[in-house]
Amino acid sequence: MEIPKSMLDGAFTNLPLDDVYFGPGSISKLADALDARNVKRAVVVTGHSIASNAELIGKLEAALGPRLAGIYSETHAHVPRSSVLAVAEFARSKGADGLVSFGGGSPNDTMKAIGWALAEDVQDEDEFDKFSTKFEYPDKLEIPALTKQPLPTFAIPTTLSAGEFTAFFGITDEKRKVKDVFHDSKLTAKAVILDPELTLATPEWLWLSTGIRAVDHCVEQLLSSKAQPYTDALASHALNMLYRYLKDCKKDPHDLAARGQCQVAAWLSFFSVANVTLGLSHGIGHQLGARCNVPHGVTSCIMMHNVMEYNREVTLERQAWIADILGVELQGDVLGSAIAAKEAILGLIRDDLGLPWRLRDVNVTEADFELIARDAMQDLIVATNPRKVSSEADVVALLAQAY
């Protein structure tokens, strides 16, 4: 289907990501990437499950050789401020001159947060307040910048959430139970390694749900009011790849070709996110994670299809185009095709991949709705949703629909 012609007017900004290596065995490129930036004492940031996997750690140690200064494995989901300070102190004690994340979104966000904490010499949790993005609905925005150059960072993801391709990160203020966003292009990874062999130990639910997170990146970019041909090209191709290859991963978890295709698709899904605005699925998802401890991939499994329905009236033609991208049989008119797109994505989540698709499935209660809505209205991404969000009541109604 064709999207109506419109006047183009905008710009595209590339983040300073130098290299992406992909394919089985690509972890062997890590040493070259560090040597090119003169990194001699790299600290690795990871989680318990990877640190306890002798095979994975063995491959990492072999790839780093004498450049490995230490491994920190006490990272936590949703990246509480206290954990960032603990890892930063570990990096200081090891004389780190570079940082490597190994794992999913939490190690990656932790690594970026450490980079910020070390650059600005943050020693206390409350000191993060002056650096976090401040937003007051509908349009009051302040994004503090790093004042010093951070250590170079490198990412080895084992999930599909794709945060390693961004220059922002979120960490949770445990006192407020709110996830704050920090942003500076200097935090962009110097190199990312997409090695499907390193993902075989990733739990199936995590691999597949973060794959749906990547689908959510695609959908919200395609429906963005700031979408442009370059972002459309990446997001549409990534969406088609994910819709096909996530099913193959479910059928055969050891299919390295499918896993590698999903990794590249996740890269495409988020590479251009600095140039578009996202929406309610991501905005609500941030706070579902911080307040209710719902993994980010799972928040997309639950919120994305509901947000598509909420946004349908203002993104009708583009939602119909999504059906075409997915290869879904078009339903005769634009509205029918748009509905078919939402149903296809829900079917992928619920039926093909067997993932949670309602808030009640992840122990979020109706009593949580008002607090989630309050926090979401302070998230910039909610204000950039294609359909205007007028009040907390709009968010509560959407949460009720997702329940």
Short mmCIF file of C-alpha atoms in Angstrom, two decimals, residues 33-331:
data_model
loop_
_atom_site.label_atom_id
_atom_site.label_comp_id
_atom_site.label_asym_id
_atom_site.label_seq_id
_atom_site.Cartn_x
_atom_site.Cartn_y
_atom_site.Cartn_z
CA ALA A 33 38.10 -2.39 18.94
CA LEU A 34 39.74 -1.71 22.32
CA ASP A 35 43.23 -1.40 20.89
CA ALA A 36 41.99 1.17 18.36
CA ARG A 37 40.96 3.38 21.31
CA ASN A 38 44.08 2.57 23.35
CA VAL A 39 42.05 0.82 26.08
CA LYS A 40 44.38 -1.24 28.28
CA ARG A 41 42.26 -1.74 31.44
CA ALA A 42 38.69 -2.60 30.54
CA VAL A 43 36.08 -3.27 33.20
CA VAL A 44 33.24 -5.57 32.13
CA VAL A 45 29.71 -4.92 33.42
CA THR A 46 27.40 -7.92 33.38
CA GLY A 47 24.84 -9.87 35.42
CA HIS A 48 24.76 -12.99 37.59
CA SER A 49 23.62 -15.43 34.92
CA ILE A 50 26.39 -14.59 32.47
CA ALA A 51 29.04 -14.38 35.19
CA SER A 52 28.12 -17.90 36.31
CA ASN A 53 28.36 -19.29 32.77
CA ALA A 54 31.90 -20.58 32.45
CA GLU A 55 31.72 -20.93 28.67
CA LEU A 56 30.60 -17.34 28.10
CA ILE A 57 33.10 -15.88 30.56
CA GLY A 58 35.83 -18.02 29.00
CA LYS A 59 35.09 -16.57 25.55
CA LEU A 60 35.10 -13.05 26.97
CA GLU A 61 38.39 -13.55 28.80
CA ALA A 62 39.99 -15.04 25.69
CA ALA A 63 38.79 -12.10 23.58
CA LEU A 64 40.05 -9.47 26.05
CA GLY A 65 43.29 -11.08 27.10
CA PRO A 66 45.50 -8.79 29.20
CA ARG A 67 43.11 -5.87 28.60
CA LEU A 68 40.66 -7.27 31.19
CA ALA A 69 40.93 -5.30 34.45
CA GLY A 70 37.89 -6.82 36.18
CA ILE A 71 34.35 -8.15 35.87
CA TYR A 72 31.46 -6.69 37.86
CA SER A 73 28.39 -8.94 37.92
CA GLU A 74 26.13 -7.38 40.55
CA THR A 75 23.96 -5.37 38.15
CA HIS A 76 20.22 -5.11 38.82
CA ALA A 77 17.12 -4.79 36.66
CA HIS A 78 15.92 -1.22 36.06
CA VAL A 79 19.35 0.04 37.22
CA PRO A 80 18.83 1.52 40.71
CA ARG A 81 21.06 4.48 41.52
CA SER A 82 22.70 2.62 44.39
CA SER A 83 23.95 -0.11 42.05
CA VAL A 84 25.44 2.48 39.68
CA LEU A 85 27.50 3.99 42.49
CA ALA A 86 28.73 0.54 43.54
CA VAL A 87 29.89 -0.34 40.01
CA ALA A 88 31.47 3.09 39.55
CA GLU A 89 33.53 2.55 42.68
CA PHE A 90 34.61 -0.87 41.40
CA ALA A 91 35.72 0.71 38.11
CA ARG A 92 37.68 3.38 39.97
CA SER A 93 39.42 0.73 42.07
CA LYS A 94 40.50 -1.12 38.92
CA GLY A 95 41.86 1.97 37.18
CA ALA A 96 39.45 1.44 34.29
CA ASP A 97 40.18 3.26 31.04
CA GLY A 98 37.29 1.63 29.15
CA LEU A 99 33.95 -0.07 29.87
CA VAL A 100 32.37 -3.15 28.26
CA SER A 101 28.77 -4.25 28.79
CA PHE A 102 28.00 -7.95 28.35
CA GLY A 103 24.35 -8.95 28.54
CA GLY A 104 21.00 -7.23 28.19
CA GLY A 105 19.58 -3.80 28.77
CA SER A 106 20.43 -3.60 32.46
CA PRO A 107 24.20 -4.11 32.07
CA ASN A 108 24.19 -1.74 29.12
CA ASP A 109 22.33 1.05 30.92
CA THR A 110 24.50 0.44 33.97
CA MET A 111 27.63 0.84 31.85
CA LYS A 112 26.40 4.16 30.43
CA ALA A 113 25.43 5.34 33.92
CA ILE A 114 28.90 4.43 35.22
CA GLY A 115 30.43 6.40 32.37
CA TRP A 116 28.40 9.42 33.46
CA ALA A 117 29.12 8.91 37.17
CA LEU A 118 32.87 8.61 36.60
CA ALA A 119 33.03 11.59 34.25
CA GLU A 120 31.14 13.86 36.68
CA ASP A 121 32.57 12.23 39.83
CA VAL A 122 29.11 11.41 41.21
CA GLN A 123 29.50 10.06 44.75
CA ASP A 124 25.95 10.26 46.11
CA GLU A 125 22.58 9.07 44.78
CA ASP A 126 21.00 12.52 45.03
CA GLU A 127 23.73 13.99 42.81
CA PHE A 128 22.09 12.28 39.84
CA ASP A 129 19.16 14.70 40.16
CA LYS A 130 21.02 17.59 38.58
CA PHE A 131 21.90 15.53 35.49
CA SER A 132 18.57 13.82 34.70
CA THR A 133 16.26 15.00 31.94
CA LYS A 134 13.54 17.26 33.35
CA PHE A 135 10.16 17.36 31.67
CA GLU A 136 6.98 19.16 32.61
CA TYR A 137 3.93 18.36 30.53
CA PRO A 138 3.32 19.41 27.80
CA ASP A 139 6.53 21.04 26.55
CA LYS A 140 8.93 22.23 29.27
CA LEU A 141 12.17 20.31 28.74
CA GLU A 142 15.70 20.42 30.13
CA ILE A 143 18.41 17.93 29.08
CA PRO A 144 21.63 18.50 31.07
CA ALA A 145 24.80 17.62 29.16
CA LEU A 146 27.97 15.91 30.30
CA THR A 147 30.63 18.48 31.13
CA LYS A 148 33.55 16.06 30.75
CA GLN A 149 34.52 13.30 28.34
CA PRO A 150 33.44 9.82 29.56
CA LEU A 151 35.44 6.62 29.20
CA PRO A 152 34.98 4.83 25.87
CA THR A 153 32.27 2.16 25.99
CA PHE A 154 31.78 -1.09 24.08
CA ALA A 155 28.70 -3.35 24.04
CA ILE A 156 28.18 -7.08 23.63
CA PRO A 157 24.40 -7.60 23.81
CA THR A 158 22.82 -10.98 24.48
CA THR A 159 19.21 -9.78 24.13
CA LEU A 160 17.32 -7.80 21.48
CA SER A 161 16.38 -4.63 23.36
CA ALA A 162 18.97 -2.64 21.33
CA GLY A 163 19.77 0.00 23.95
CA GLU A 164 23.43 -0.28 22.98
CA PHE A 165 22.60 1.72 19.82
CA THR A 166 21.46 4.80 21.72
CA ALA A 167 23.06 7.67 23.63
CA PHE A 168 20.53 7.67 26.46
CA PHE A 169 19.89 5.47 29.45
CA GLY A 170 17.44 5.15 32.31
CA ILE A 171 18.18 4.60 36.00
CA THR A 172 15.69 4.24 38.83
CA ASP A 173 15.43 6.56 41.81
CA GLU A 174 14.55 4.02 44.49
CA LYS A 175 13.09 6.69 46.77
CA ARG A 176 10.57 7.91 44.20
CA LYS A 177 10.23 4.59 42.34
CA VAL A 178 10.61 6.52 39.08
CA LYS A 179 12.97 5.86 36.20
CA ASP A 180 14.83 8.99 35.10
CA VAL A 181 16.36 9.46 31.66
CA PHE A 182 19.87 10.78 30.95
CA HIS A 183 21.16 11.70 27.51
CA ASP A 184 24.40 12.75 25.87
CA SER A 185 25.80 11.67 22.50
CA LYS A 186 29.24 11.22 24.09
CA LEU A 187 27.86 8.07 25.76
CA THR A 188 27.38 6.31 22.43
CA ALA A 189 29.24 2.99 22.27
CA LYS A 190 32.39 3.00 20.17
CA ALA A 191 31.71 -0.53 18.94
CA VAL A 192 28.91 -3.09 19.26
CA ILE A 193 29.40 -6.82 18.78
CA LEU A 194 26.43 -8.94 17.67
CA ASP A 195 27.55 -12.54 18.09
CA PRO A 196 24.61 -15.01 17.97
CA GLU A 197 26.69 -17.75 19.61
CA LEU A 198 26.77 -15.68 22.80
CA THR A 199 22.95 -15.55 22.94
CA LEU A 200 22.27 -19.29 23.18
CA ALA A 201 22.23 -19.18 26.98
CA THR A 202 19.77 -16.27 27.10
CA PRO A 203 16.47 -17.49 28.61
CA GLU A 204 13.85 -17.99 25.91
CA TRP A 205 11.30 -15.59 27.48
CA LEU A 206 13.96 -12.86 27.65
CA TRP A 207 15.17 -13.33 24.10
CA LEU A 208 11.66 -13.33 22.65
CA SER A 209 10.24 -10.53 24.79
CA THR A 210 13.17 -8.22 24.02
CA GLY A 211 12.53 -9.12 20.39
CA ILE A 212 9.04 -7.71 20.86
CA ARG A 213 10.68 -4.64 22.39
CA ALA A 214 12.51 -4.25 19.07
CA VAL A 215 9.17 -4.68 17.26
CA ASP A 216 7.85 -1.87 19.46
CA HIS A 217 10.77 0.34 18.41
CA CYS A 218 9.78 -0.25 14.79
CA VAL A 219 6.07 0.34 15.29
CA GLU A 220 6.42 3.53 17.30
CA GLN A 221 8.94 4.94 14.80
CA LEU A 222 6.71 4.11 11.84
CA LEU A 223 3.78 5.83 13.59
CA SER A 224 5.86 8.76 14.82
CA SER A 225 4.87 12.28 13.86
CA LYS A 226 8.57 12.79 13.08
CA ALA A 227 8.94 9.76 10.79
CA GLN A 228 11.00 10.31 7.63
CA PRO A 229 12.06 8.09 4.71
CA TYR A 230 15.38 7.07 6.27
CA THR A 231 13.81 6.00 9.55
CA ASP A 232 10.92 4.36 7.69
CA ALA A 233 13.34 2.30 5.62
CA LEU A 234 15.20 0.92 8.63
CA ALA A 235 12.11 0.36 10.79
CA SER A 236 10.02 -1.29 8.07
CA HIS A 237 12.76 -3.73 7.07
CA ALA A 238 13.54 -4.52 10.71
CA LEU A 239 9.86 -5.15 11.44
CA ASN A 240 9.56 -7.60 8.56
CA MET A 241 12.70 -9.44 9.70
CA LEU A 242 11.58 -9.65 13.34
CA TYR A 243 8.08 -10.86 12.43
CA ARG A 244 9.63 -13.74 10.51
CA TYR A 245 12.71 -14.68 12.49
CA LEU A 246 11.33 -14.45 16.04
CA LYS A 247 8.98 -17.27 15.06
CA ASP A 248 11.95 -19.27 13.80
CA CYS A 249 13.74 -18.71 17.12
CA LYS A 250 10.70 -20.03 18.96
CA LYS A 251 10.59 -23.13 16.75
CA ASP A 252 14.32 -23.83 17.08
CA PRO A 253 16.16 -21.93 19.84
CA HIS A 254 19.50 -23.13 18.41
CA ASP A 255 18.93 -21.62 14.96
CA LEU A 256 21.98 -19.32 14.78
CA ALA A 257 20.94 -17.89 11.42
CA ALA A 258 17.58 -16.77 12.83
CA ARG A 259 19.19 -15.39 15.97
CA GLY A 260 21.72 -13.44 13.91
CA GLN A 261 18.95 -12.04 11.71
CA CYS A 262 17.08 -10.92 14.83
CA GLN A 263 20.20 -9.23 16.19
CA VAL A 264 20.69 -7.22 13.01
CA ALA A 265 16.97 -6.41 12.92
CA ALA A 266 17.17 -5.11 16.50
CA TRP A 267 20.08 -2.90 15.43
CA LEU A 268 18.02 -1.51 12.53
CA SER A 269 15.03 -1.02 14.84
CA PHE A 270 16.79 1.50 17.07
CA PHE A 271 19.71 2.89 15.10
CA SER A 272 17.83 6.03 14.02
CA VAL A 273 15.79 6.61 17.18
CA ALA A 274 17.60 9.90 17.88
CA ASN A 275 15.75 11.35 14.89
CA VAL A 276 12.17 10.43 15.71
CA THR A 277 9.78 10.66 18.62
CA LEU A 278 8.27 7.61 20.27
CA GLY A 279 5.02 7.23 22.18
CA LEU A 280 2.91 5.79 24.94
CA SER A 281 4.07 2.19 24.77
CA HIS A 282 7.62 3.19 25.64
CA GLY A 283 6.55 5.97 28.02
CA ILE A 284 4.24 3.77 30.08
CA GLY A 285 6.71 0.90 29.83
CA HIS A 286 9.41 2.89 31.59
CA GLN A 287 7.20 3.36 34.64
CA LEU A 288 5.79 -0.17 34.63
CA GLY A 289 9.41 -1.24 35.01
CA ALA A 290 10.36 1.21 37.72
CA ARG A 291 7.20 0.90 39.84
CA CYS A 292 6.02 -2.68 39.19
CA ASN A 293 9.27 -4.39 38.19
CA VAL A 294 7.93 -5.51 34.80
CA PRO A 295 10.78 -6.30 32.36
CA HIS A 296 10.96 -3.83 29.49
CA GLY A 297 10.41 -6.43 26.80
CA VAL A 298 7.28 -7.61 28.59
CA THR A 299 5.93 -4.06 28.88
CA SER A 300 6.03 -3.89 25.08
CA CYS A 301 4.25 -7.25 24.82
CA ILE A 302 1.40 -5.76 26.84
CA MET A 303 1.22 -2.10 25.86
CA MET A 304 2.17 -1.99 22.16
CA HIS A 305 -1.00 -3.47 20.67
CA ASN A 306 -3.18 -1.43 23.02
CA VAL A 307 -1.34 1.79 22.13
CA MET A 308 -1.74 0.99 18.43
CA GLU A 309 -5.50 0.92 19.00
CA TYR A 310 -5.36 4.18 21.00
CA ASN A 311 -3.42 5.87 18.18
CA ARG A 312 -5.33 4.34 15.28
CA GLU A 313 -7.50 7.31 14.39
CA VAL A 314 -4.49 9.60 13.84
CA THR A 315 -2.17 7.02 12.24
CA LEU A 316 -4.66 5.06 10.17
CA GLU A 317 -2.78 4.90 6.86
CA ARG A 318 0.51 4.04 8.53
CA GLN A 319 -1.03 1.27 10.59
CA ALA A 320 -2.50 -0.15 7.38
CA TRP A 321 1.02 0.04 5.92
CA ILE A 322 2.29 -2.00 8.88
CA ALA A 323 -0.09 -4.77 7.82
CA ASP A 324 1.50 -4.68 4.37
CA ILE A 325 5.01 -4.79 5.90
CA LEU A 326 4.04 -7.85 7.92
CA GLY A 327 2.64 -9.57 4.85
CA VAL A 328 -0.83 -9.70 6.40
CA GLU A 329 -3.72 -10.02 3.96
CA LEU A 330 -5.22 -6.55 3.57
CA GLN A 331 -8.83 -6.26 4.61
#
